[in-house]
Coordinates of C-alpha atoms in Angstrom, one line a residue:
M29 CA 0.0 0.0 0.0
A30 CA 1.3 3.5 -0.8
N31 CA 2.9 5.5 2.0
K32 CA 0.0 7.9 2.7
P33 CA 2.0 10.7 4.4
L34 CA 4.4 10.7 1.5
F35 CA 1.8 10.7 -1.2
Q36 CA -0.8 13.1 0.1
S37 CA -2.8 14.8 -2.7
I38 CA -1.6 18.3 -1.7
T39 CA 2.0 17.5 -2.6
S40 CA 1.1 17.4 -6.3
V41 CA 0.6 21.2 -6.2
L42 CA 3.6 22.1 -4.1
P43 CA 6.7 23.4 -5.9
R44 CA 9.9 21.9 -4.8
A45 CA 12.4 24.2 -3.0
T46 CA 15.1 25.1 -5.5
V47 CA 18.0 26.4 -3.3
V48 CA 19.4 26.4 0.2
N49 CA 19.2 29.8 2.0
E50 CA 22.0 31.4 4.0
A51 CA 20.8 29.7 7.2
G52 CA 20.9 26.2 5.6
G53 CA 17.2 25.8 5.1
P54 CA 15.1 25.0 1.9
A55 CA 14.0 28.1 -0.1
Y56 CA 13.0 29.3 -3.5
K57 CA 15.4 31.3 -5.7
L58 CA 13.9 34.6 -6.8
S59 CA 14.3 35.7 -10.4
A60 CA 17.3 37.9 -11.1
K61 CA 15.2 41.0 -11.6
H62 CA 13.2 40.3 -8.4
A63 CA 16.3 39.5 -6.3
L64 CA 18.0 42.7 -7.5
A65 CA 14.9 44.8 -6.9
Q66 CA 14.7 43.4 -3.4
M67 CA 18.3 44.1 -2.8
A68 CA 18.0 47.7 -4.1
A69 CA 15.1 48.3 -1.7
T70 CA 16.8 46.8 1.4
G71 CA 20.6 46.6 0.8
T72 CA 23.0 49.1 2.5
F73 CA 26.3 47.4 2.0
G74 CA 26.6 46.8 5.7
N75 CA 27.4 43.6 7.5
V76 CA 24.1 41.7 8.3
Y77 CA 23.4 38.5 10.2
Y78 CA 24.0 36.0 7.4
A79 CA 26.0 38.1 4.9
S80 CA 28.9 40.5 4.9
A81 CA 29.1 43.8 3.0
Q82 CA 31.4 42.2 0.5
N83 CA 28.9 39.3 0.0
Q84 CA 26.2 41.8 -0.8
L85 CA 28.3 43.6 -3.3
D86 CA 29.3 40.3 -5.0
A87 CA 25.7 39.2 -5.1
M88 CA 24.6 42.5 -6.6
R89 CA 27.2 42.4 -9.4
K90 CA 26.3 38.8 -10.1
L91 CA 22.6 39.6 -10.4
I92 CA 23.4 42.6 -12.6
D93 CA 25.4 40.4 -14.9
E94 CA 22.3 38.2 -15.3
I95 CA 20.0 41.1 -16.4
D96 CA 20.3 42.2 -20.0
D97 CA 17.7 45.0 -19.5
K98 CA 19.4 48.4 -19.1
E99 CA 16.1 50.3 -18.9
F100 CA 15.1 48.1 -15.9
L101 CA 18.4 48.9 -14.2
A102 CA 17.6 52.6 -14.8
K103 CA 14.1 52.4 -13.4
L104 CA 15.3 50.4 -10.4
A105 CA 17.9 53.0 -9.6
V106 CA 15.1 55.7 -9.6
Y107 CA 12.7 53.4 -7.7
S108 CA 15.4 52.7 -5.1
R109 CA 16.1 56.4 -4.5
E110 CA 12.7 58.0 -4.9
R111 CA 10.3 55.4 -3.4
A112 CA 12.5 53.2 -1.2
Y113 CA 14.6 56.2 -0.1
M114 CA 17.9 54.3 -0.3
K115 CA 21.3 56.0 -0.9
D116 CA 24.0 53.5 -1.6
M117 CA 22.2 51.0 -3.9
P118 CA 20.8 53.6 -6.3
A119 CA 24.3 55.2 -6.5
A120 CA 25.8 51.8 -7.3
L121 CA 23.2 51.2 -10.1
L122 CA 24.0 54.6 -11.5
V123 CA 27.7 53.8 -11.7
V124 CA 26.8 50.5 -13.4
L125 CA 24.7 52.3 -16.0
S126 CA 27.6 54.7 -16.7
T127 CA 29.5 51.6 -18.1
R128 CA 26.5 50.2 -19.9
D129 CA 24.3 52.9 -21.3
T130 CA 25.5 56.5 -21.0
K131 CA 22.2 57.9 -22.4
L132 CA 20.2 56.3 -19.7
M133 CA 22.8 57.3 -17.1
H134 CA 22.4 61.0 -18.1
Q135 CA 18.6 60.6 -18.1
I136 CA 18.4 59.6 -14.5
F137 CA 21.6 61.1 -13.0
D138 CA 19.9 64.1 -11.4
R139 CA 17.0 62.0 -10.0
V140 CA 19.3 59.5 -8.3
A141 CA 22.0 62.0 -7.3
D142 CA 19.4 64.4 -5.9
N143 CA 21.7 65.7 -3.1
G144 CA 25.3 66.1 -2.3
R145 CA 25.6 63.0 -0.2
V146 CA 24.5 60.7 -3.1
L147 CA 26.7 62.6 -5.5
R148 CA 29.7 62.0 -3.3
T149 CA 28.7 58.3 -3.0
V150 CA 28.6 58.0 -6.8
F151 CA 32.0 59.6 -7.0
Q152 CA 33.5 57.3 -4.4
M153 CA 32.0 54.2 -5.9
T154 CA 33.4 55.2 -9.3
R155 CA 36.9 55.8 -7.9
S156 CA 36.8 52.4 -6.0
G157 CA 37.1 50.4 -9.2
Q158 CA 34.5 47.9 -8.0
F159 CA 32.3 48.5 -11.1
G160 CA 35.0 48.4 -13.8
R161 CA 36.6 51.9 -13.8
K162 CA 38.7 53.9 -11.3
G163 CA 38.1 57.4 -12.7
L164 CA 35.4 59.6 -14.3
S165 CA 34.8 58.8 -18.0
S166 CA 34.2 61.8 -20.2
S167 CA 30.5 61.0 -20.2
L168 CA 30.3 60.7 -16.4
Q169 CA 32.4 63.8 -16.1
R170 CA 29.9 65.8 -18.1
A171 CA 27.1 64.5 -15.8
F172 CA 29.0 65.8 -12.8
Q173 CA 29.7 69.1 -14.5
R174 CA 26.1 69.6 -15.4
W175 CA 25.0 68.8 -11.8
L176 CA 27.6 71.3 -10.4
N177 CA 26.6 74.1 -12.7
D178 CA 22.8 73.6 -12.4
A179 CA 22.7 73.1 -8.7
S180 CA 21.3 76.0 -6.6
V181 CA 23.6 77.9 -4.2
G182 CA 21.9 76.3 -1.3
K183 CA 22.3 72.8 -2.8
L184 CA 26.0 73.4 -3.4
L185 CA 26.5 74.7 0.1
S186 CA 24.7 71.6 1.5
S187 CA 26.8 69.4 -0.7
S188 CA 30.0 70.9 0.8
I189 CA 29.1 69.1 4.1
G190 CA 31.1 65.9 4.5
N191 CA 34.5 64.5 3.5
D192 CA 36.1 61.5 2.0
P193 CA 35.3 62.5 -0.7
S194 CA 34.5 66.1 -0.3
L195 CA 32.8 68.4 -2.7
R196 CA 36.2 70.0 -3.2
D197 CA 37.6 66.7 -4.4
I198 CA 34.7 66.4 -6.9
L199 CA 35.1 69.9 -8.2
R200 CA 38.8 69.4 -8.8
M201 CA 38.3 66.1 -10.7
A202 CA 35.1 67.1 -12.6
R203 CA 36.6 70.5 -13.6
P204 CA 33.3 72.2 -14.5
T205 CA 33.5 75.4 -16.6
P206 CA 31.6 78.1 -14.6
K207 CA 28.7 79.6 -16.4
D208 CA 29.2 83.1 -14.9
D209 CA 31.3 85.0 -12.5
A210 CA 29.0 84.3 -9.6
R211 CA 29.5 80.6 -10.2
R212 CA 33.2 81.1 -10.8
A213 CA 33.6 82.8 -7.4
L214 CA 31.5 80.1 -5.7
F215 CA 33.6 77.3 -7.1
G216 CA 36.8 79.2 -6.1
W217 CA 35.5 79.6 -2.6
L218 CA 34.3 75.9 -2.3
T219 CA 37.8 74.7 -3.4
D220 CA 39.7 77.1 -1.1
K221 CA 41.5 78.8 -3.9
P222 CA 43.0 82.3 -3.2
V223 CA 40.7 85.1 -4.4
E224 CA 43.2 86.3 -6.9
K225 CA 42.8 82.9 -8.7
W226 CA 39.1 83.5 -9.2
A227 CA 39.7 86.2 -11.9
P228 CA 37.8 87.7 -13.5
A229 CA 35.5 87.0 -10.6
T230 CA 36.1 88.7 -7.2
A231 CA 34.9 88.3 -3.7
E232 CA 32.0 90.7 -4.5
H233 CA 30.7 88.1 -7.0
L234 CA 30.0 85.6 -4.2
P235 CA 26.3 85.0 -3.7
S236 CA 24.8 87.0 -0.8
T237 CA 24.1 83.8 1.1
V238 CA 27.8 82.9 1.0
Q239 CA 28.8 86.4 2.1
S240 CA 26.5 86.1 5.1
L241 CA 27.9 82.7 5.9
V242 CA 31.5 84.1 5.8
A243 CA 30.4 87.0 8.1
Y244 CA 28.8 84.5 10.5
R245 CA 32.0 82.4 10.7
A246 CA 34.1 85.5 11.2
A247 CA 31.9 87.0 14.0
D248 CA 33.6 87.5 17.3
T249 CA 30.7 87.0 19.7
A250 CA 27.8 84.6 20.1
E251 CA 25.4 87.6 20.0
A252 CA 26.7 88.7 16.6
Q253 CA 26.5 85.1 15.2
T254 CA 22.9 84.8 16.5
L255 CA 21.9 88.0 14.7
I256 CA 23.3 86.7 11.4
A257 CA 22.0 83.1 11.8
G258 CA 18.5 84.4 12.3
D259 CA 18.3 85.5 8.7
L260 CA 20.6 82.9 7.1
Q261 CA 18.7 80.2 5.3
V262 CA 21.3 77.5 5.0
R263 CA 21.5 73.9 6.3
W264 CA 22.2 73.9 10.0
D265 CA 25.4 71.8 9.5
L266 CA 27.1 74.8 7.8
L267 CA 26.6 76.8 11.0
A268 CA 27.5 74.2 13.6
D269 CA 31.3 74.1 13.4
A270 CA 31.7 77.8 14.1
A271 CA 28.8 78.2 16.6
K272 CA 29.9 80.0 19.8
G273 CA 27.9 78.3 22.5
P274 CA 24.3 77.5 23.4
L275 CA 22.9 80.9 22.4
V276 CA 23.9 80.3 18.8
W277 CA 22.7 76.7 18.9
K278 CA 19.3 77.8 20.0
A279 CA 19.1 80.0 16.9
I280 CA 20.3 77.1 14.7
A281 CA 17.5 74.9 16.2
R282 CA 14.9 77.4 15.1
Q283 CA 16.4 77.3 11.6
M284 CA 16.0 73.5 11.4
G285 CA 13.0 71.9 9.7
P286 CA 11.0 69.1 11.4
Q287 CA 13.1 66.3 9.8
A288 CA 16.4 67.9 10.8
L289 CA 15.1 68.4 14.4
R290 CA 13.9 64.8 14.5
M291 CA 17.3 63.5 13.4
N292 CA 19.4 65.7 15.6
L293 CA 17.8 65.7 19.1
N294 CA 21.0 64.3 20.7
T295 CA 23.1 66.9 19.0
L296 CA 20.9 69.7 20.3
L297 CA 21.0 68.1 23.8
R298 CA 24.8 68.1 23.8
H299 CA 24.9 71.8 23.0
D300 CA 22.5 72.7 25.9
V301 CA 19.8 73.9 23.6
F302 CA 17.0 72.5 25.9
S303 CA 18.2 74.3 29.0
V304 CA 18.7 77.9 30.2
A305 CA 22.3 78.7 31.4
P306 CA 22.6 79.5 35.1
T307 CA 23.1 83.1 36.0
L308 CA 24.9 82.8 39.3
R309 CA 28.7 82.7 39.0
D310 CA 31.6 82.1 41.4
G311 CA 33.5 85.3 41.5
N312 CA 36.8 83.6 42.4
A313 CA 36.7 80.8 39.9
G314 CA 34.7 82.6 37.2
K315 CA 32.5 79.5 36.8
N316 CA 28.8 78.9 36.7
V317 CA 27.5 77.6 40.0
G318 CA 23.8 77.7 39.5
H319 CA 21.8 74.9 38.1
A320 CA 20.5 75.0 34.5
V321 CA 16.8 74.9 34.1
P322 CA 14.7 73.7 31.1
D323 CA 14.2 76.1 28.3
R324 CA 10.4 75.6 28.2
Q325 CA 9.9 77.9 25.2
L326 CA 12.3 76.1 23.0
I327 CA 11.2 72.7 24.2
D328 CA 7.6 73.6 23.3
Y329 CA 8.8 74.8 19.9
V330 CA 10.7 71.6 19.0
A331 CA 7.8 69.4 20.3
G332 CA 5.3 71.4 18.2
Q333 CA 7.4 71.1 15.1
L334 CA 7.8 67.3 15.5
A335 CA 4.1 66.6 16.1
D336 CA 2.6 69.1 13.6
R337 CA -0.5 67.2 12.4
E338 CA -0.9 69.1 9.2
A339 CA 2.7 68.7 8.2
I340 CA 2.8 65.0 8.9
A341 CA -0.5 64.5 6.9
R342 CA 0.8 66.6 4.1
S343 CA 4.1 64.8 3.8
R344 CA 2.4 61.4 4.0
Q345 CA 5.0 60.2 6.5
F346 CA 4.7 56.8 8.1
P347 CA 5.7 55.8 11.7
Y348 CA 9.1 54.3 10.8
Q349 CA 11.1 57.5 11.1
F350 CA 9.5 58.5 14.4
L351 CA 10.3 55.1 15.9
A352 CA 13.9 55.5 14.8
A353 CA 14.2 58.9 16.4
Y354 CA 12.6 57.7 19.6
M355 CA 14.9 54.7 19.9
N356 CA 18.0 56.8 19.2
A357 CA 17.1 59.7 21.5
S358 CA 19.2 60.0 24.6
D359 CA 17.6 59.4 28.0
E360 CA 18.2 63.1 28.8
V361 CA 16.1 64.4 25.9
P362 CA 13.1 66.2 27.5
S363 CA 10.1 64.0 28.1
K364 CA 7.8 66.4 26.3
I365 CA 9.9 66.0 23.1
K366 CA 9.8 62.2 23.4
T367 CA 6.0 62.4 23.9
A368 CA 5.9 64.5 20.7
L369 CA 7.6 61.6 18.9
H370 CA 4.9 59.3 20.3
D371 CA 2.2 61.6 19.1
A372 CA 3.8 62.0 15.7
A373 CA 3.9 58.3 15.2
E374 CA 0.2 58.1 16.1
I375 CA -0.6 60.8 13.6
A376 CA 1.5 59.1 11.0
C377 CA -0.5 55.9 11.4
G378 CA -3.3 57.8 9.7
N379 CA -1.2 57.6 6.5
V380 CA -1.0 53.8 6.7
P381 CA -3.6 52.4 4.2
T382 CA -6.4 50.1 5.4
L383 CA -6.4 46.6 3.9
P384 CA -9.4 45.0 2.2
G385 CA -9.9 42.7 5.2
P386 CA -8.2 41.4 8.3
V387 CA -5.0 39.5 7.9
I388 CA -2.8 37.2 9.9
I389 CA 0.6 38.9 10.5
G390 CA 3.5 36.5 11.0
L391 CA 6.2 38.4 13.0
D392 CA 9.6 36.8 12.9
T393 CA 11.3 37.4 16.3
S394 CA 14.1 34.9 15.8
G395 CA 17.8 35.5 16.7
S396 CA 18.8 36.7 13.3
M397 CA 16.2 39.4 13.5
G398 CA 18.2 41.0 16.3
C399 CA 20.7 42.2 13.6
V400 CA 20.9 45.9 13.0
V401 CA 18.6 46.7 10.1
T402 CA 21.1 48.8 8.2
G403 CA 24.0 46.4 8.9
N404 CA 27.0 46.9 11.1
R405 CA 29.4 49.5 9.7
S406 CA 33.0 49.7 10.6
R407 CA 33.0 53.6 10.8
G408 CA 29.9 54.9 12.4
G409 CA 26.5 55.1 10.8
T410 CA 25.2 52.0 12.6
S411 CA 21.6 52.4 13.7
K412 CA 20.0 51.2 16.9
M413 CA 17.1 49.9 14.9
R414 CA 17.1 46.1 14.6
C415 CA 15.3 44.1 12.0
V416 CA 12.8 42.9 14.7
D417 CA 12.0 46.5 15.7
V418 CA 11.2 47.4 12.0
A419 CA 9.1 44.1 11.7
A420 CA 7.3 44.8 14.9
L421 CA 6.5 48.4 13.7
F422 CA 5.1 47.0 10.4
A423 CA 2.9 44.6 12.4
A424 CA 1.8 47.2 14.8
A425 CA 0.9 49.7 12.1
I426 CA -1.1 47.2 10.2
L427 CA -2.9 46.1 13.4
R428 CA -3.7 49.7 14.3
R429 CA -5.4 50.4 10.9
N430 CA -6.9 46.9 10.7
P431 CA -7.8 46.0 14.3
D432 CA -9.5 42.7 13.4
S433 CA -6.1 41.4 12.2
V434 CA -4.1 38.9 14.3
V435 CA -0.3 39.2 15.1
I436 CA 1.6 35.9 15.7
P437 CA 5.2 36.4 16.9
F438 CA 7.4 33.3 16.3
D439 CA 10.8 31.8 16.3
T440 CA 10.8 28.0 16.8
Q441 CA 7.5 28.4 18.6
A442 CA 4.5 30.6 18.1
Y443 CA 3.6 33.1 20.8
K444 CA 0.2 34.2 21.8
A445 CA 0.6 38.0 21.7
K446 CA -1.6 40.0 24.1
V447 CA -1.9 43.3 22.3
D448 CA -4.5 46.0 22.4
P449 CA -4.9 47.7 19.0
S450 CA -5.8 50.9 20.7
D451 CA -2.4 51.1 22.5
T452 CA 0.1 53.6 21.1
I453 CA 1.9 52.5 18.0
L454 CA 5.4 52.7 19.7
S455 CA 4.2 50.8 22.7
L456 CA 2.7 48.1 20.5
S457 CA 5.9 47.9 18.5
A458 CA 8.1 47.7 21.7
R459 CA 6.0 44.9 23.2
L460 CA 5.9 42.8 20.0
S461 CA 9.7 43.0 19.5
K462 CA 10.4 41.4 22.8
Y463 CA 9.1 37.9 21.9
G464 CA 11.4 35.1 20.9
G465 CA 15.1 35.1 20.0
G466 CA 15.7 31.5 19.0
G467 CA 15.8 29.8 15.6
T468 CA 13.5 30.4 12.6
D469 CA 10.4 28.4 11.6
C470 CA 8.4 30.6 9.2
S471 CA 5.6 28.1 8.9
L472 CA 4.4 28.6 12.4
P473 CA 2.0 31.5 11.8
F474 CA 0.4 29.4 9.0
R475 CA 0.2 26.4 11.3
C476 CA -1.6 28.5 13.9
A477 CA -4.0 29.7 11.2
N478 CA -4.7 26.1 10.3
E479 CA -5.0 25.0 13.9
W480 CA -1.9 22.8 13.6
Y481 CA -0.2 24.5 16.5
G482 CA -1.6 25.9 19.7
A483 CA -4.7 24.5 21.3
N484 CA -6.1 27.9 22.2
T485 CA -6.2 29.2 18.6
R486 CA -9.4 29.4 16.6
Y487 CA -8.1 31.2 13.6
A488 CA -9.2 28.5 11.2
K489 CA -12.8 29.5 12.0
Q490 CA -12.2 33.1 10.9
A491 CA -12.1 34.7 7.5
F492 CA -8.9 36.5 6.5
A493 CA -7.9 38.3 3.3
G494 CA -4.5 36.7 3.6
I495 CA -1.3 36.4 5.5
V496 CA 1.5 38.9 5.8
L497 CA 4.9 37.4 6.8
V498 CA 7.5 39.9 8.0
S499 CA 10.9 38.1 8.3
D500 CA 14.4 37.8 7.0
N501 CA 13.1 34.5 5.4
E502 CA 16.0 32.5 6.8
S503 CA 13.8 29.6 8.0
W504 CA 16.1 26.6 8.7
I505 CA 14.3 24.3 11.2
T506 CA 13.6 21.6 8.6
S507 CA 15.8 20.5 5.8
G508 CA 12.9 20.1 3.3
R509 CA 12.6 16.3 3.7
P510 CA 9.3 14.8 4.7
H511 CA 8.7 14.7 8.4
F512 CA 6.4 12.2 10.1
N513 CA 6.7 12.8 13.8
S514 CA 3.9 14.3 15.8
R515 CA 5.3 17.8 16.0
Y516 CA 6.1 18.3 12.3
S517 CA 3.4 16.1 10.7
G518 CA 2.6 17.7 7.4
Y519 CA 5.2 20.3 7.8
A520 CA 7.4 20.1 4.7
Q521 CA 6.4 17.7 2.1
S522 CA 7.8 16.6 -1.3
G523 CA 10.8 18.9 -0.9
S524 CA 8.7 22.1 -0.5
T525 CA 9.1 24.6 2.3
G526 CA 6.9 24.4 5.3
V527 CA 5.4 27.7 4.4
M528 CA 4.1 26.4 1.1
T529 CA 2.7 23.3 2.6
Q530 CA 0.7 25.3 5.2
W531 CA -0.2 28.1 2.7
E532 CA -2.1 25.6 0.5
K533 CA -4.0 24.3 3.5
F534 CA -4.8 27.9 4.5
K535 CA -6.2 28.8 1.1
K536 CA -8.5 25.7 1.1
T537 CA -9.8 26.6 4.6
Q538 CA -10.4 30.3 3.7
R539 CA -12.2 29.4 0.5
G540 CA -14.6 27.6 2.8
H541 CA -15.3 30.9 4.4
G542 CA -16.0 32.6 1.1
I543 CA -12.5 34.2 0.6
V544 CA -12.1 33.3 -3.1
D545 CA -8.6 34.5 -3.6
P546 CA -6.5 34.8 -0.4
K547 CA -3.1 36.4 -0.8
L548 CA 0.3 35.8 0.8
V549 CA 2.7 38.7 1.2
C550 CA 6.3 38.0 2.3
I551 CA 8.1 41.1 3.4
D552 CA 11.8 40.5 3.5
I553 CA 13.8 42.8 5.9
Q554 CA 17.2 41.7 4.6
P555 CA 18.5 41.3 1.0
Y556 CA 19.4 37.6 1.0
G557 CA 17.8 36.8 -2.4
T558 CA 15.8 33.8 -1.4
S559 CA 12.2 33.4 -0.1
Q560 CA 10.0 30.8 1.6
A561 CA 7.4 31.0 -1.1
P562 CA 7.8 31.3 -4.9
E563 CA 6.6 34.3 -6.8
R564 CA 3.2 33.6 -8.4
D565 CA -0.3 35.1 -8.7
D566 CA -1.3 34.5 -5.0
I567 CA 2.1 35.3 -3.5
L568 CA 4.0 38.6 -3.4
N569 CA 7.7 38.7 -2.3
I570 CA 8.7 42.3 -1.4
G571 CA 11.9 43.6 0.0
G572 CA 12.2 46.8 2.1
F573 CA 11.7 48.6 5.3
S574 CA 10.8 51.9 3.8
D575 CA 7.4 53.6 4.0
A576 CA 6.7 52.6 0.4
V577 CA 6.1 49.0 1.4
F578 CA 2.7 49.7 3.0
N579 CA 1.2 50.9 -0.3
V580 CA 2.6 48.0 -2.3
V581 CA 1.1 45.5 0.2
S582 CA -2.3 47.2 0.2
S583 CA -2.5 47.3 -3.6
F584 CA -1.6 43.6 -3.9
L585 CA -4.2 42.5 -1.3
E586 CA -6.8 44.5 -3.3
N587 CA -6.0 42.3 -6.3
D588 CA -4.1 45.1 -8.1
A589 CA -2.2 43.4 -10.8
S590 CA 0.9 45.4 -10.0
R591 CA 3.6 43.3 -8.4
F592 CA 7.0 44.3 -6.8
V593 CA 9.0 44.1 -10.1
R594 CA 6.1 45.7 -12.0
E595 CA 6.1 48.5 -9.4
V596 CA 9.7 49.1 -10.4
E597 CA 8.9 48.8 -14.1
S598 CA 6.1 51.3 -13.7
V599 CA 8.7 54.1 -13.0
E600 CA 8.6 56.8 -15.7
L601 CA 12.0 57.7 -17.0

C-alpha cells in the first residue's frame, strides 16, 4: 500500500524548494530582476546576520550580470532612490549604468544624485574600481559638470558638508566650466582657492548667502552670530562648526525643519539647547555655580514642530522615522519631546492604508532578526534599529489600521501575543519586538492559522484576506525532507518549504469561508535573495523597510495586478 503521508494529494501542487538559503534551510530562488529589486530596496552594503558587506556587493554584481535590460536597471535606480529612499544602492546602479548605457545614465543622473551625499557616494564608488573603472569617464564627467553648474547655491552649500570624498575633491576632478562670475567665485570659494585665482571674478561676486555665511563664521561673539544666523537660510550643519555656544545653537535649532530636528535631538542636547544657562557665578573661579533649568519655550517649539499634524499628513510620513528617532534619543532628551515623537507616530498611522480585510501577520522574532537593520558598519552610521524593531512596527501599524487582524510572533514556537490595537503604536511595537530570540520556523503562523499549532487558537474558523509574513526569510528548522513525527506532521512535504505546505491548507480553509482569492505577502527585511514562497499570482515577495512597502502590500491585497517588479517597471523615465 502507498505511503499515505508521503503521497498526500496536496503534494502534487507544491513546488519543490530550489535552493538552500544562507541559514541552511530550503528556499526558493527569486528571479534575477526580483532579487536585484529586493536588494535595491533593502541593501545598505553593511554587515548583516548572514552576509557581509562584500557578500552583498558580490551578489549585486552577479545579479546585474544576469540582467540584460538596461532600462530596468535605470528604473530600479530611480525606484530605489525616490520610493525606497535608499542611498548606496541607487548610487551603485547609476555607476553600473555609466558603463552600460550613457544615455540612460544621463537621463536619471539628477533624479538619483538628488543631493550632495548621493553625489559623493557615486563619485566614491566610481573611484573604487568595484564597477569596472577607477576614474570619471568623459560622459560621467559631463554629468558631474552639469550637476555642479545647475545646482542652486543652497544645494551646493549643503553638498559641501562631508568628507572622503569632499565636494572640493569632486570639483577638482570634474573640472566644471563656470557659467558666470558668480558661479566662478563660488567654485573658487568651495575649493579654497585664493581670491586672486578667481579672476575675472572677485569676492564681490560671491552670492549673498555665502557672504553672510562668511560673516557668520568670522563673527567674534555669540550675539553677533545669533543675529546673522536668524536670517541665514542654509543647512544647520554649515553653522554648527563655528557656533559660539548654546545661544547660537538655539538660533540654529529654530532654523531646522521638522526632519532635521527629529534626526538631531541628541546633538541639540549636547549643546545645551534645551536648557537655560545658570546666571549665578563664582567670583573667584569665574565658573557657573547655578543649576541650568529647562528652556520651556524652545522645548515647546521643538515638540510642536515634531508633532505638527498638518505637516505629517501633508508629507504622507509613516511611523518608521519617528520610531527610529525615539529609539536613538538619549535618556536626557526632555520627556515632552519624546512624547511628541509618540504623538507624531500616532498621527503618521493615519497615513497607513487600510487593507481590504483582516490578515494574519506572522512576525519573525528569531535570533537573526536582532541584527541591525542597516547592517553593522566599521566607521559609524550603525543604527540602533534592529530588524525585529522594524518588523514589529510594520505589524503594529497594520494592526492599528486593521484592528481585526491577528499578530503571531514566532521563532521556533509561536507566541500568543496579548496586544491592544488601541495602544500607542510605539508601545505596540516595543511589546511585540520582545518575543522570541531563537531559531526560525516561518511556517508557524500558518500552522496557527490552520490549527496545527496551539490548542487555544481558533483562527481556522475566521475569514482572513491573507497572511503577511514579516521576516528575513531565513527559515532553517527543517531540511525540506518529509517529516512524520507528531510535531512536524505535514510540515514540509515533497521537498517544498513548510510555508508552502501550510499556505495551500490555509487557502483551502479560507475558500470555505467565502474568501475566493486569499493572498500571501512575504516582506523581506534583509537582501538575501531567497524566499520561503515562490513568486506567483497569489504570492508577493517584497523587499524593504521603507514607508513605500505599505502601499505595495495594500494594492496587492486589493487584487491590483501590479507586483513588486512591476512596481519598479512602472517608473517613468
